[in-house]
N, CA and C atoms as an extended XYZ file, in Angstrom:
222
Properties=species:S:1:pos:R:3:atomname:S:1:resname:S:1:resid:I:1 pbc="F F F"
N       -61.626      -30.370      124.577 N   UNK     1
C       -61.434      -29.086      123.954 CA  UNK     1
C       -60.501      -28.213      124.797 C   UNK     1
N       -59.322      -27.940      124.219 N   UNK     2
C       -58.474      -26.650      124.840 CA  UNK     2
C       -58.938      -25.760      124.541 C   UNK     2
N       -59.066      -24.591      125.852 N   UNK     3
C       -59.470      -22.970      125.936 CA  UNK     3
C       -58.344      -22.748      124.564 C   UNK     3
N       -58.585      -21.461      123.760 N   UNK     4
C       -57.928      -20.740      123.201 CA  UNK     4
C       -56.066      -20.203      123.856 C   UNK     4
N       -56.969      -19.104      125.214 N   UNK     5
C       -56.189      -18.362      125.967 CA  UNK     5
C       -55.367      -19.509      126.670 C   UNK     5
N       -55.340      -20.631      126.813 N   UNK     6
C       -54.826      -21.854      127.811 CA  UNK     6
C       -53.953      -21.971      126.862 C   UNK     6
N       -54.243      -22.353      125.500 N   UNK     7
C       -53.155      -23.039      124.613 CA  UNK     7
C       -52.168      -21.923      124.360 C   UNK     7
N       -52.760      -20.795      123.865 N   UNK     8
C       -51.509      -19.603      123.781 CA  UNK     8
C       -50.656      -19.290      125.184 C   UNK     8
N       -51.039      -19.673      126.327 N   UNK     9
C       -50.623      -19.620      127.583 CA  UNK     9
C       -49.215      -20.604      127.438 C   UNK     9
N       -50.149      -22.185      126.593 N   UNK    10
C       -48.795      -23.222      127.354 CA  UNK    10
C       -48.163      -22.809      126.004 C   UNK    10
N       -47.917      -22.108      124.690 N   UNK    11
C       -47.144      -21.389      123.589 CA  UNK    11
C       -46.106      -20.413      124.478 C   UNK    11
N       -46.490      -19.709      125.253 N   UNK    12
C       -45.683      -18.525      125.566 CA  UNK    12
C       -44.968      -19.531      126.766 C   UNK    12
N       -45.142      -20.049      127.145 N   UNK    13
C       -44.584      -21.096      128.109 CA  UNK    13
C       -43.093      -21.869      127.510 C   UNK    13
N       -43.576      -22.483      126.684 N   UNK    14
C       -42.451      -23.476      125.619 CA  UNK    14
C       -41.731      -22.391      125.101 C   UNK    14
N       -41.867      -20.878      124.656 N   UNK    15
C       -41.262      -20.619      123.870 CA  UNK    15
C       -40.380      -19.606      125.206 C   UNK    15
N       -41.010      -19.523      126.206 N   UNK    16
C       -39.767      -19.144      127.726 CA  UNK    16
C       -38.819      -19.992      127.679 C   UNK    16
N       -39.709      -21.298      127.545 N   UNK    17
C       -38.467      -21.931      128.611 CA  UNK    17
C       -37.481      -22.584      127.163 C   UNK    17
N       -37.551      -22.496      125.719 N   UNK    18
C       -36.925      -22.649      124.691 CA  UNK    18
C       -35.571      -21.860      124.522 C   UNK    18
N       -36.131      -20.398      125.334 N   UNK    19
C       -35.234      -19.236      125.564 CA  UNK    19
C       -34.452      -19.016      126.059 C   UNK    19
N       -34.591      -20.028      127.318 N   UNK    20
C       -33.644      -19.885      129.024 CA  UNK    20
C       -32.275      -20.508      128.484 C   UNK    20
N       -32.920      -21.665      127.488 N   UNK    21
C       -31.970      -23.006      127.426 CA  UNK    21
C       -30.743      -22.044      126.780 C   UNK    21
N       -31.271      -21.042      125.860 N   UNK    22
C       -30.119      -20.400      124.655 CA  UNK    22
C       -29.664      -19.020      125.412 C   UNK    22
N       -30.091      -18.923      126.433 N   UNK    23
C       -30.021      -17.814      127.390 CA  UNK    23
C       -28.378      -17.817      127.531 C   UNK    23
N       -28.070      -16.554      128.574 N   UNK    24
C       -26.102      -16.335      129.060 CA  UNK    24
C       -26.372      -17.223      130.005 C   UNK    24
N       -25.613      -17.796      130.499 N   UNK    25
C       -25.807      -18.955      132.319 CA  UNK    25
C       -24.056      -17.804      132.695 C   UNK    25
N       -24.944      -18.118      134.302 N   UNK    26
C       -23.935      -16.910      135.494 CA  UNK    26
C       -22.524      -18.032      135.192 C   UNK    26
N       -21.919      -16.750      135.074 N   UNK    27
C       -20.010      -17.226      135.058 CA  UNK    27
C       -19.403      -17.355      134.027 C   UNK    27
N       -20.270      -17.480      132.724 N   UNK    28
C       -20.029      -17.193      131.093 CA  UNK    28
C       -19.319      -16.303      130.911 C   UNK    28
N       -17.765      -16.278      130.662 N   UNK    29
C       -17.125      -15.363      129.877 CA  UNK    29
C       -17.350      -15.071      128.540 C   UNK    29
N       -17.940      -13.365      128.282 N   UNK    30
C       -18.169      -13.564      126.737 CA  UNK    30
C       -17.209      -12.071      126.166 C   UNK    30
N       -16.915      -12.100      125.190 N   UNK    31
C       -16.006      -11.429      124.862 CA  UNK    31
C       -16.682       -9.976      123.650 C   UNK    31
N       -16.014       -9.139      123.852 N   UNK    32
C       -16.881       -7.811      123.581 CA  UNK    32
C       -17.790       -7.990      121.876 C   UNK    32
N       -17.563       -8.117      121.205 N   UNK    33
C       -18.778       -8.529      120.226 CA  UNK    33
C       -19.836       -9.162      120.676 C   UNK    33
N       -19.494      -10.335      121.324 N   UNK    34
C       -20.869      -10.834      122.153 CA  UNK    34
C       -21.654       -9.902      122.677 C   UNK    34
N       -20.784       -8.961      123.710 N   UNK    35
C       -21.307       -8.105      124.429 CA  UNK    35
C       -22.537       -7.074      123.484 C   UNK    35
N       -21.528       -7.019      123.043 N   UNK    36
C       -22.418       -5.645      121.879 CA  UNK    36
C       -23.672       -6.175      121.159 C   UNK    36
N       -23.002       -7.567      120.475 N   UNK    37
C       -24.838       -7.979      120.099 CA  UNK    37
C       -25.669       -8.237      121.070 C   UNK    37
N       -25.491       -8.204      122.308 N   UNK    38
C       -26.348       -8.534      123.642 CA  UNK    38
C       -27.210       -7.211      123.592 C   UNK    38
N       -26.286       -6.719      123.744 N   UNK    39
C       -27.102       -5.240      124.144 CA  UNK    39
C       -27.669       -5.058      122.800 C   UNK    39
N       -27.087       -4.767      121.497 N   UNK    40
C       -28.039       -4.627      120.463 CA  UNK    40
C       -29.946       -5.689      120.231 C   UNK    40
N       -29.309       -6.557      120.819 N   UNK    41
C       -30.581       -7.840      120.743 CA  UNK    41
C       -31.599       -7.325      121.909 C   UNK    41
N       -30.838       -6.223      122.989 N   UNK    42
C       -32.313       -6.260      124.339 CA  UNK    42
C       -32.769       -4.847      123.748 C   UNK    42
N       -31.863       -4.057      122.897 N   UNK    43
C       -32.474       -2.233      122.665 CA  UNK    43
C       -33.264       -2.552      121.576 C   UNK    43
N       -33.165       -3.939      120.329 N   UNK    44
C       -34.059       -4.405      119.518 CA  UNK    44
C       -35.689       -4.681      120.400 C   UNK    44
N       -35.596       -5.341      121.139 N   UNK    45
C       -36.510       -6.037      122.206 CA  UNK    45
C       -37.359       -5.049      122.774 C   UNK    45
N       -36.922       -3.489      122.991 N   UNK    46
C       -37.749       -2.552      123.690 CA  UNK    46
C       -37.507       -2.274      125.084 C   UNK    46
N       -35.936       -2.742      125.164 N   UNK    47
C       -35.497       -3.190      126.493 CA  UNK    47
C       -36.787       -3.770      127.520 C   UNK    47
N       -36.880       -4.671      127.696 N   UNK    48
C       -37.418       -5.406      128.788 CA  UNK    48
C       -36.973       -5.264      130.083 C   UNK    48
N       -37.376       -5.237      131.135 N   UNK    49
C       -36.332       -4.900      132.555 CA  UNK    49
C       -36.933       -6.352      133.148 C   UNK    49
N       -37.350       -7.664      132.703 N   UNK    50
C       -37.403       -8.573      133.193 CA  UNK    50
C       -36.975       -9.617      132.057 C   UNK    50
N       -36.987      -11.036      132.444 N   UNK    51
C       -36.935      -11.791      131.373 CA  UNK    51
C       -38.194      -12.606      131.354 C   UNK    51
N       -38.560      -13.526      130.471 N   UNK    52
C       -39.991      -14.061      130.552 CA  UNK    52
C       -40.329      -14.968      131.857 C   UNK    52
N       -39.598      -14.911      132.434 N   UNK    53
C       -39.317      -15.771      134.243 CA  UNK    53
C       -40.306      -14.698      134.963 C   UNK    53
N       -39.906      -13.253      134.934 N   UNK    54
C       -39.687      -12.260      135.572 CA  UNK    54
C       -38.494      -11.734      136.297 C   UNK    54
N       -37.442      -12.504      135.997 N   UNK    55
C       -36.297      -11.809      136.680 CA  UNK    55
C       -35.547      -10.999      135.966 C   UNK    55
N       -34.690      -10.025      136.913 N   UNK    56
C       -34.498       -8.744      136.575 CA  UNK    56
C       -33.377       -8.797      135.282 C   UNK    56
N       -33.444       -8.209      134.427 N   UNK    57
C       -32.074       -8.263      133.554 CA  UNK    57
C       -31.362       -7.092      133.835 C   UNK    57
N       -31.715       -6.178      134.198 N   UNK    58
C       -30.594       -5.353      134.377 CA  UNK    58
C       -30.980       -4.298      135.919 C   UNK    58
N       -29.603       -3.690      136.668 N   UNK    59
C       -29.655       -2.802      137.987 CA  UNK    59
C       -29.141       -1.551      137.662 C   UNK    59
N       -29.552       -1.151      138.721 N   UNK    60
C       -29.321        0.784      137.988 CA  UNK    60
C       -27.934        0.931      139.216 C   UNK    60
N       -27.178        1.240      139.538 N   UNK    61
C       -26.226        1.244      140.340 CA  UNK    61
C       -26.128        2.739      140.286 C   UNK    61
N       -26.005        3.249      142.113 N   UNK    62
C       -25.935        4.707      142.707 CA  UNK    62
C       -24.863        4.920      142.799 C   UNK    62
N       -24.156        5.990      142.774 N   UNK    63
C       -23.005        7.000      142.948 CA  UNK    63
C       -22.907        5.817      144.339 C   UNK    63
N       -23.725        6.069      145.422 N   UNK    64
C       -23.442        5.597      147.299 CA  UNK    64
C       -22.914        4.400      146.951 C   UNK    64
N       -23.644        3.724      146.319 N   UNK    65
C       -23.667        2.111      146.132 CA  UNK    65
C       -21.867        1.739      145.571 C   UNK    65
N       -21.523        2.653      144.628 N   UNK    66
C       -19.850        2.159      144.081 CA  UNK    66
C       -19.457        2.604      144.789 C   UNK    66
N       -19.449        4.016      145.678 N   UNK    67
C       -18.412        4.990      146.310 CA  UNK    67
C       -18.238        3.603      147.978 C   UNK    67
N       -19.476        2.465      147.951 N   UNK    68
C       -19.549        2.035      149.111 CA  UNK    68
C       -18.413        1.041      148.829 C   UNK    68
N       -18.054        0.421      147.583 N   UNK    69
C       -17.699       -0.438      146.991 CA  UNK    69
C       -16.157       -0.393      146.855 C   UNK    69
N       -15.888        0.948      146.519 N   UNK    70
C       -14.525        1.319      146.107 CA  UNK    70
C       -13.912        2.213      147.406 C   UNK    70
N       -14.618        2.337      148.808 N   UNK    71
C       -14.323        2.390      149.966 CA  UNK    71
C       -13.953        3.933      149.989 C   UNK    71
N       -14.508        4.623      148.823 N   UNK    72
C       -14.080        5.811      149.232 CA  UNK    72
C       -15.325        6.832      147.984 C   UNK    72
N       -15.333        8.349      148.290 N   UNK    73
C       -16.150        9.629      147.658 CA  UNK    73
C       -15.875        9.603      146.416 C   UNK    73
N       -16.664        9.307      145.280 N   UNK    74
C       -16.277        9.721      143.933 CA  UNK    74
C       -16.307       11.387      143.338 C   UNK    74
C-alpha cells in the first residue's frame, strides 16, 4: 500500500523534473517574443522566486552592485 501524501509527493516530483527537461538551459539565445512570453508565463504563475528545485529564478540588482560593474556613480 502507497501512503496517499508519498504518491502525491513522487506526482509533484515527475511533474519537476518533466519541467526542467522543457525548462531555458544557461547560454540559450532567445529572442524578444520568447522573452515576453517568459515573463508573461512566470506573472501568470504568481511569480515564484524559486523553481520547483528551489533555485532562484530571478535577482534584484543594487544601484552599488551596477555602479560596481560599470566602474563608475550612476
Amino acid at each position: 500500500d502507497i501512503n496517499p501524501r508519498t504518491a502525491q509527493n513522487i506526482r509533484d516530483d515527475i511533474c519537476a523534473s518533466i519541467a526542467c527537461h522543457a525548462s531555458l538551459r544557461a547560454g540559450k539565445t532567445m529572442l524578444p517574443p520568447e522573452i515576453t512570453a517568459l515573463l508573461r508565463a512566470l506573472d501568470e504563475a504568481g511569480a515564484p522566486q524559486t523553481c520547483p528545485h528551489g533555485r532562484p529564478l530571478y535577482k534584484i540588482i543594487t544601484y552599488p552592485e551596477i555602479e560596481k560593474w560599470l566602474g563608475r556613480r550612476l
